[in-house]
Amino acid sequence: MIDLLRVGTIASTHGIRGEVKVFPTTDDINRFKKLKHCILDTGREKLELEVESVKFFKQFAILKFKGYNNINDIEKYRGKDLLVTRENAVDLEENENFIGDLIGLEVITDQGSHFGKVRDIMQTAANDVYVIDGDDGKEYLFPSIPQCILDVDLEAGTVTVHIMKGLLDL
């Protein structure tokens, strides 16, 4: 399991007083209201930042970090990710997982055979979709519905799936 979770990416500066527009990569943009600390991944180092204020504009969260009071102080971080520790992450509901924890899990069918490995999770309006690299070298898309994704066992590192009729047809 990963220790740091991405909650957003700095899209641009906002004004001249050190505020940034953050494109959220979290399900709930309102999670920024409770965000007190985050980690900025500069690519070379990880900087711990204290969130001074939060407001919202369209689909963006506008964040102001303590100690960054000028556009020149923060502009160099455009395109960089904001991370939180697992302890500061939002609480998950039952049967919910962080996407980062699902990547790389082994996929097993309900018949007990190895099928492949989870490469990615696509988020769609209807439901999430597991992108699976099959053992046969092909890519498969499995909808995250109870009839298809039967069990996720993070400790065992497996996802158990039921291959619904027509799912493997290209």
XYZ file of N, CA and C in Angstrom:
510
model
N 0.837 -1.176 0.000
C 0.000 0.000 0.000
C 0.884 1.243 0.000
N 0.415 2.257 -0.658
C 1.191 3.484 -0.769
C 0.980 4.353 0.471
N 2.008 5.139 0.819
C 1.937 5.980 2.015
C 1.424 7.380 1.725
N 1.676 7.892 0.498
C 1.248 9.231 0.127
C 0.201 9.151 -0.978
N -0.850 9.927 -0.827
C -1.953 9.926 -1.781
C -2.083 11.300 -2.422
N -2.227 11.336 -3.738
C -2.354 12.615 -4.449
C -3.776 13.131 -4.313
N -3.907 14.397 -3.905
C -5.226 15.011 -3.776
C -5.450 16.082 -4.836
N -4.369 16.514 -5.488
C -4.523 17.535 -6.514
C -3.209 17.876 -7.177
N -3.331 18.682 -8.237
C -2.174 19.166 -8.969
C -2.304 20.678 -9.109
N -1.217 21.397 -8.860
C -1.240 22.852 -8.999
C -1.351 23.186 -10.481
N -2.472 23.800 -10.858
C -2.727 24.128 -12.261
C -2.102 25.466 -12.644
N -2.215 26.448 -11.767
C -1.666 27.776 -12.050
C -1.689 28.609 -10.778
N -1.130 29.802 -10.887
C -1.226 30.742 -9.777
C -2.592 31.414 -9.846
N -2.979 32.037 -8.742
C -4.254 32.756 -8.678
C -3.967 34.092 -7.992
N -3.946 35.144 -8.766
C -3.622 36.450 -8.202
C -2.127 36.587 -7.981
N -1.756 37.585 -7.194
C -0.330 37.869 -6.987
C 0.124 37.632 -5.546
N -0.769 37.136 -4.685
C -0.446 36.980 -3.267
C -0.074 35.552 -2.859
N 0.332 34.731 -3.836
C 0.810 33.393 -3.510
C -0.245 32.311 -3.509
N -1.453 32.608 -3.957
C -2.484 31.580 -4.023
C -2.309 30.761 -5.304
N -2.776 29.490 -5.250
C -2.696 28.617 -6.419
C -4.050 27.980 -6.700
N -4.305 27.746 -7.989
C -5.466 26.965 -8.409
C -5.028 25.510 -8.418
N -5.791 24.680 -7.727
C -5.464 23.265 -7.639
C -6.557 22.466 -8.342
N -6.141 21.656 -9.315
C -7.072 20.738 -9.956
C -7.172 19.512 -9.059
N -8.370 19.241 -8.502
C -8.491 18.135 -7.552
C -8.424 16.773 -8.237
N -7.730 15.848 -7.619
C -7.699 14.464 -8.093
C -8.345 13.554 -7.053
N -9.178 14.145 -6.243
C -9.908 13.428 -5.209
C -11.387 13.426 -5.589
N -12.124 12.457 -5.097
C -13.551 12.346 -5.416
C -14.345 13.559 -4.953
N -13.965 14.114 -3.818
C -14.746 15.164 -3.180
C -13.900 16.420 -3.001
N -14.183 17.440 -3.792
C -13.409 18.687 -3.718
C -13.543 19.339 -2.338
N -14.624 19.062 -1.646
C -14.831 19.645 -0.319
C -13.848 19.131 0.724
N -13.097 18.079 0.387
C -12.105 17.554 1.324
C -11.027 18.610 1.602
N -10.878 19.591 0.671
C -9.887 20.648 0.875
C -10.268 21.567 2.031
N -11.562 21.642 2.371
C -11.993 22.484 3.492
C -11.347 22.038 4.804
N -11.099 20.742 4.937
C -10.534 20.187 6.171
C -9.026 19.997 6.096
N -8.435 20.308 4.943
C -7.007 20.088 4.739
C -6.191 21.140 5.488
N -5.372 20.716 6.418
C -4.523 21.619 7.201
C -3.066 21.557 6.739
N -2.621 20.374 6.342
C -1.241 20.157 5.905
C -1.250 19.289 4.654
N -0.282 19.532 3.781
C -0.106 18.680 2.619
C 1.369 18.662 2.257
N 1.703 17.840 1.305
C 3.081 17.684 0.875
C 3.147 18.035 -0.606
N 4.062 18.923 -0.956
C 4.270 19.317 -2.342
C 5.422 18.494 -2.897
N 5.132 17.736 -3.958
C 6.155 16.926 -4.621
C 6.759 17.757 -5.740
N 7.953 18.291 -5.517
C 8.595 19.164 -6.506
C 9.300 18.372 -7.602
N 9.399 17.070 -7.431
C 10.147 16.237 -8.350
C 11.532 15.919 -7.798
N 12.099 16.856 -7.055
C 13.400 16.648 -6.435
C 13.280 16.404 -4.936
N 12.256 17.028 -4.349
C 12.061 16.899 -2.905
C 10.575 17.005 -2.591
N 10.249 16.669 -1.373
C 8.875 16.783 -0.909
C 8.852 17.822 0.208
N 8.081 18.905 -0.018
C 7.999 19.999 0.936
C 6.692 19.906 1.718
N 6.782 19.992 3.038
C 5.578 20.014 3.859
C 5.048 21.437 3.906
N 3.758 21.582 3.593
C 3.129 22.892 3.552
C 1.957 22.947 4.509
N 1.767 24.126 5.098
C 0.604 24.366 5.949
C -0.404 25.180 5.143
N -1.628 24.689 5.077
C -2.681 25.370 4.328
C -3.219 26.510 5.182
N -3.141 27.723 4.636
C -3.587 28.912 5.358
C -5.054 29.216 5.070
N -5.471 29.034 3.809
C -6.873 29.279 3.457
C -7.261 28.473 2.233
N -8.575 28.249 2.105
C -9.134 27.488 0.988
C -10.398 28.184 0.521
N -10.533 28.327 -0.786
C -11.792 28.770 -1.381
C -11.940 28.035 -2.700
N -13.055 28.211 -3.346
C -13.331 27.447 -4.549
C -13.709 28.360 -5.700
N -13.299 27.961 -6.911
C -13.620 28.696 -8.119
C -13.804 27.680 -9.237
N -15.038 27.583 -9.743
C -15.387 26.583 -10.765
C -14.985 25.206 -10.254
N -14.205 24.450 -11.043
C -13.831 23.100 -10.596
C -12.543 23.077 -9.783
N -11.983 24.237 -9.474
C -10.696 24.323 -8.779
C -10.856 24.655 -7.296
N -9.893 24.187 -6.520
C -9.718 24.646 -5.148
C -8.617 25.705 -5.198
N -8.838 26.826 -4.547
C -7.840 27.889 -4.478
C -7.194 27.797 -3.099
N -5.902 27.475 -3.068
C -5.206 27.294 -1.801
C -4.165 28.383 -1.592
N -4.018 28.757 -0.341
C -2.977 29.696 0.089
C -2.173 28.967 1.147
N -0.848 28.894 0.945
C 0.026 28.209 1.886
C 0.749 29.222 2.766
N 0.900 28.874 4.027
C 1.595 29.734 4.980
C 3.047 29.906 4.533
N 3.507 31.170 4.504
C 4.876 31.468 4.136
C 5.082 31.734 2.650
N 4.054 31.547 1.852
C 4.129 31.830 0.413
C 3.188 32.990 0.139
N 3.732 34.198 0.092
C 2.912 35.401 0.017
C 3.053 36.161 -1.286
N 3.755 35.581 -2.235
C 4.038 36.280 -3.470
C 3.932 35.303 -4.634
N 3.452 35.778 -5.761
C 3.320 34.930 -6.947
C 4.653 34.300 -7.333
N 5.750 35.028 -7.140
C 7.073 34.523 -7.505
C 7.523 33.359 -6.620
N 7.001 33.306 -5.389
C 7.367 32.226 -4.470
C 6.747 30.902 -4.889
N 5.604 30.948 -5.522
C 4.815 29.741 -5.761
C 4.730 29.346 -7.235
N 4.997 30.279 -8.133
C 4.823 30.032 -9.571
C 5.646 28.844 -10.081
N 6.802 28.620 -9.504
C 7.684 27.536 -9.953
C 7.107 26.148 -9.678
N 6.030 26.064 -8.902
C 5.439 24.770 -8.564
C 4.241 24.400 -9.435
N 4.005 25.169 -10.491
C 2.921 24.859 -11.428
C 3.134 23.445 -11.991
N 2.056 22.656 -12.016
C 2.128 21.292 -12.535
C 2.582 20.254 -11.523
N 2.905 20.672 -10.318
C 3.385 19.747 -9.287
C 2.212 19.203 -8.475
N 2.405 18.003 -7.951
C 1.353 17.311 -7.210
C 1.337 17.695 -5.738
N 0.114 17.728 -5.191
C -0.089 17.885 -3.748
C -0.483 16.531 -3.198
N 0.176 16.111 -2.146
C -0.031 14.797 -1.558
C -0.450 14.931 -0.102
N -1.106 13.895 0.397
C -1.396 13.810 1.827
C -0.935 12.442 2.315
N -0.632 12.369 3.593
C -0.298 11.080 4.182
C -1.584 10.274 4.335
N -1.434 8.994 4.448
C -2.606 8.116 4.616
C -3.408 8.524 5.866
N -2.728 9.002 6.905
C -3.423 9.426 8.125
C -4.293 10.662 7.872
N -3.894 11.515 6.925
C -4.660 12.722 6.602
C -5.627 12.534 5.443
N -5.732 11.336 4.957
C -6.640 11.059 3.844
C -8.084 11.018 4.353
N -9.018 11.140 3.424
C -10.436 11.071 3.798
C -10.753 9.653 4.263
N -11.744 9.536 5.113
C -12.187 8.225 5.575
C -12.945 7.533 4.450
N -12.666 6.261 4.283
C -13.332 5.485 3.238
C -14.569 4.800 3.794
N -15.545 4.655 2.929
C -16.740 3.883 3.275
C -16.401 2.399 3.149
N -17.298 1.551 3.624
C -17.110 0.115 3.485
C -17.023 -0.240 2.003
N -16.127 -1.135 1.662
C -15.884 -1.592 0.286
C -15.323 -0.503 -0.627
N -14.767 0.561 -0.066
C -14.068 1.575 -0.861
C -12.573 1.410 -0.652
N -11.812 1.708 -1.701
C -10.354 1.633 -1.633
C -9.775 2.826 -2.364
N -8.548 3.183 -2.019
C -7.840 4.199 -2.777
C -7.357 3.568 -4.072
N -7.470 4.298 -5.164
C -7.068 3.781 -6.472
C -5.620 3.314 -6.444
N -4.750 4.077 -5.804
C -3.341 3.704 -5.745
C -3.095 2.351 -5.105
N -3.991 1.933 -4.207
C -3.852 0.628 -3.563
C -4.277 -0.514 -4.472
N -5.067 -0.212 -5.509
C -5.572 -1.258 -6.403
C -4.615 -1.563 -7.554
N -3.811 -0.563 -7.924
C -2.885 -0.732 -9.040
C -1.879 -1.828 -8.696
N -1.725 -2.779 -9.601
C -0.759 -3.855 -9.415
C -1.307 -5.105 -8.753
N -2.565 -5.070 -8.312
C -3.141 -6.266 -7.698
C -3.306 -7.370 -8.742
N -3.107 -8.608 -8.302
C -3.303 -9.772 -9.168
C -4.801 -10.019 -9.322
N -5.227 -10.346 -10.543
C -6.638 -10.601 -10.822
C -6.853 -12.106 -10.951
N -7.771 -12.612 -10.129
C -8.107 -14.034 -10.090
C -9.584 -14.173 -10.445
N -9.924 -15.179 -11.258
C -11.341 -15.397 -11.589
C -12.018 -16.156 -10.457
N -13.343 -16.123 -10.445
C -14.096 -16.868 -9.437
C -13.970 -18.378 -9.655
N -13.347 -18.778 -10.760
C -13.064 -20.190 -11.028
C -11.689 -20.587 -10.477
N -10.955 -19.605 -9.943
C -9.669 -19.873 -9.313
C -8.462 -19.735 -10.215
N -8.653 -19.284 -11.454
C -7.494 -19.154 -12.350
C -6.988 -17.712 -12.373
N -5.679 -17.595 -12.587
C -5.058 -16.277 -12.671
C -5.448 -15.659 -13.998
N -5.875 -14.394 -13.982
C -6.340 -13.737 -15.206
C -5.396 -12.623 -15.667
N -4.798 -11.886 -14.723
C -3.932 -10.769 -15.102
C -3.606 -9.889 -13.923
N -3.407 -8.597 -14.237
C -2.998 -7.637 -13.212
C -3.706 -6.309 -13.468
N -4.123 -5.627 -12.384
C -4.768 -4.318 -12.493
C -3.711 -3.284 -12.874
N -3.921 -2.607 -14.024
C -2.994 -1.564 -14.474
C -3.476 -0.185 -14.078
N -4.810 0.029 -14.077
C -5.341 1.358 -13.812
C -6.813 1.240 -13.432
N -7.350 2.338 -12.923
C -8.782 2.452 -12.651
C -9.262 3.696 -13.380
N -10.223 3.530 -14.286
C -10.824 4.680 -14.980
C -12.069 5.079 -14.217
N -12.222 6.371 -14.002
C -13.410 6.855 -13.321
C -14.373 7.396 -14.370
N -15.568 6.822 -14.394
C -16.601 7.249 -15.333
C -17.808 7.717 -14.543
N -18.762 8.309 -15.238
C -19.968 8.814 -14.572
C -20.774 7.681 -13.951
N -20.835 6.555 -14.627
C -21.654 5.444 -14.149
C -20.977 4.684 -13.009
N -19.752 4.278 -13.210
C -19.002 3.518 -12.214
C -17.531 3.494 -12.614
N -16.681 3.108 -11.678
C -15.277 2.947 -12.001
C -15.116 1.726 -12.904
N -14.003 1.705 -13.644
C -13.708 0.583 -14.535
C -12.271 0.152 -14.278
N -12.094 -1.131 -13.980
C -10.766 -1.684 -13.774
C -10.140 -1.954 -15.138
N -8.947 -1.414 -15.370
C -8.189 -1.698 -16.585
C -7.218 -2.819 -16.229
N -7.404 -3.959 -16.865
C -6.644 -5.155 -16.505
C -5.785 -5.595 -17.676
N -4.506 -5.794 -17.405
C -3.613 -6.406 -18.386
C -3.742 -7.908 -18.213
N -4.358 -8.555 -19.203
C -4.572 -9.993 -19.125
C -3.291 -10.778 -19.326
N -3.277 -11.988 -18.829
C -2.117 -12.862 -18.997
C -1.852 -13.149 -20.469
N -2.871 -12.966 -21.317
C -2.722 -13.206 -22.761
C -2.158 -11.992 -23.502
N -1.809 -10.925 -22.749
C -1.225 -9.738 -23.356
C -2.248 -8.705 -23.810
N -3.528 -8.984 -23.663
C -4.577 -8.056 -24.073
C -5.037 -7.211 -22.888
N -5.645 -6.071 -23.211
C -6.211 -5.196 -22.192
C -7.708 -5.485 -22.070
N -8.182 -5.568 -20.828
C -9.600 -5.816 -20.574
C -10.143 -4.740 -19.639
N -11.412 -4.418 -19.830
C -12.085 -3.425 -18.996
C -13.198 -4.115 -18.226
N -13.110 -4.068 -16.908
C -14.100 -4.690 -16.039
C -14.816 -3.601 -15.241
N -16.134 -3.502 -15.378
C -16.856 -2.486 -14.601
C -16.841 -2.835 -13.114
N -16.712 -1.811 -12.301
C -16.699 -2.013 -10.857
C -18.137 -2.092 -10.346
N -18.734 -3.232 -10.623
C -20.095 -3.517 -10.163
C -20.048 -4.835 -9.394
N -20.954 -5.040 -8.448
C -20.891 -6.242 -7.604
C -20.975 -7.559 -8.377
N -21.602 -7.551 -9.549
C -21.711 -8.775 -10.337
C -20.388 -9.140 -11.020
N -19.462 -8.191 -11.106
C -18.209 -8.403 -11.824
C -16.991 -8.414 -10.889
N -16.854 -7.404 -10.059
C -15.754 -7.337 -9.085
C -16.297 -7.927 -7.789
N -15.925 -9.164 -7.521
C -16.504 -9.890 -6.395
C -15.821 -9.576 -5.071
N -14.492 -9.406 -5.096
C -13.768 -9.192 -3.850
C -12.441 -8.497 -4.125
N -12.078 -7.586 -3.242
C -10.769 -6.945 -3.267
C -10.116 -7.260 -1.932
N -8.985 -7.956 -1.984
C -8.257 -8.331 -0.776
C -6.878 -7.690 -0.835
N -6.746 -6.520 -0.198
C -5.479 -5.797 -0.243
C -4.355 -6.565 0.446
N -4.679 -7.277 1.515
C -3.642 -8.032 2.231
C -3.081 -9.151 1.367
N -3.968 -9.833 0.636
C -3.520 -10.920 -0.240
C -3.009 -10.383 -1.574
N -3.347 -9.135 -1.888
C -2.909 -8.542 -3.143
C -3.686 -9.038 -4.343
N -4.979 -9.348 -4.123
C -5.776 -9.916 -5.210
C -7.126 -9.231 -5.381
N -7.626 -9.320 -6.597
C -8.993 -8.934 -6.931
C -9.638 -10.169 -7.534
N -10.776 -10.567 -6.997
C -11.502 -11.704 -7.550
C -12.616 -11.173 -8.439
N -12.666 -11.683 -9.679
C -13.636 -11.201 -10.654
C -14.495 -12.339 -11.179
N -15.674 -11.978 -11.615
C -16.551 -12.893 -12.364
C -16.564 -12.373 -13.795
N -16.251 -13.243 -14.746
C -16.221 -12.833 -16.145
C -17.629 -12.980 -16.692
N -18.290 -11.835 -16.802
C -19.672 -11.814 -17.284
C -19.707 -12.124 -18.786
N -20.810 -12.668 -19.220
C -20.977 -13.018 -20.632
C -20.765 -11.776 -21.508
N -19.926 -11.917 -22.534
C -19.649 -10.826 -23.460
C -18.537 -9.898 -23.036
N -18.033 -10.042 -21.808
C -17.025 -9.116 -21.295
C -15.682 -9.243 -22.022
N -15.365 -10.446 -22.471
C -14.075 -10.646 -23.127
C -14.163 -10.501 -24.633
N -15.358 -10.279 -25.175
C -15.524 -10.127 -26.615
C -14.960 -8.785 -27.059
N -14.274 -8.788 -28.179
C -13.723 -7.546 -28.700
C -14.540 -7.030 -29.840
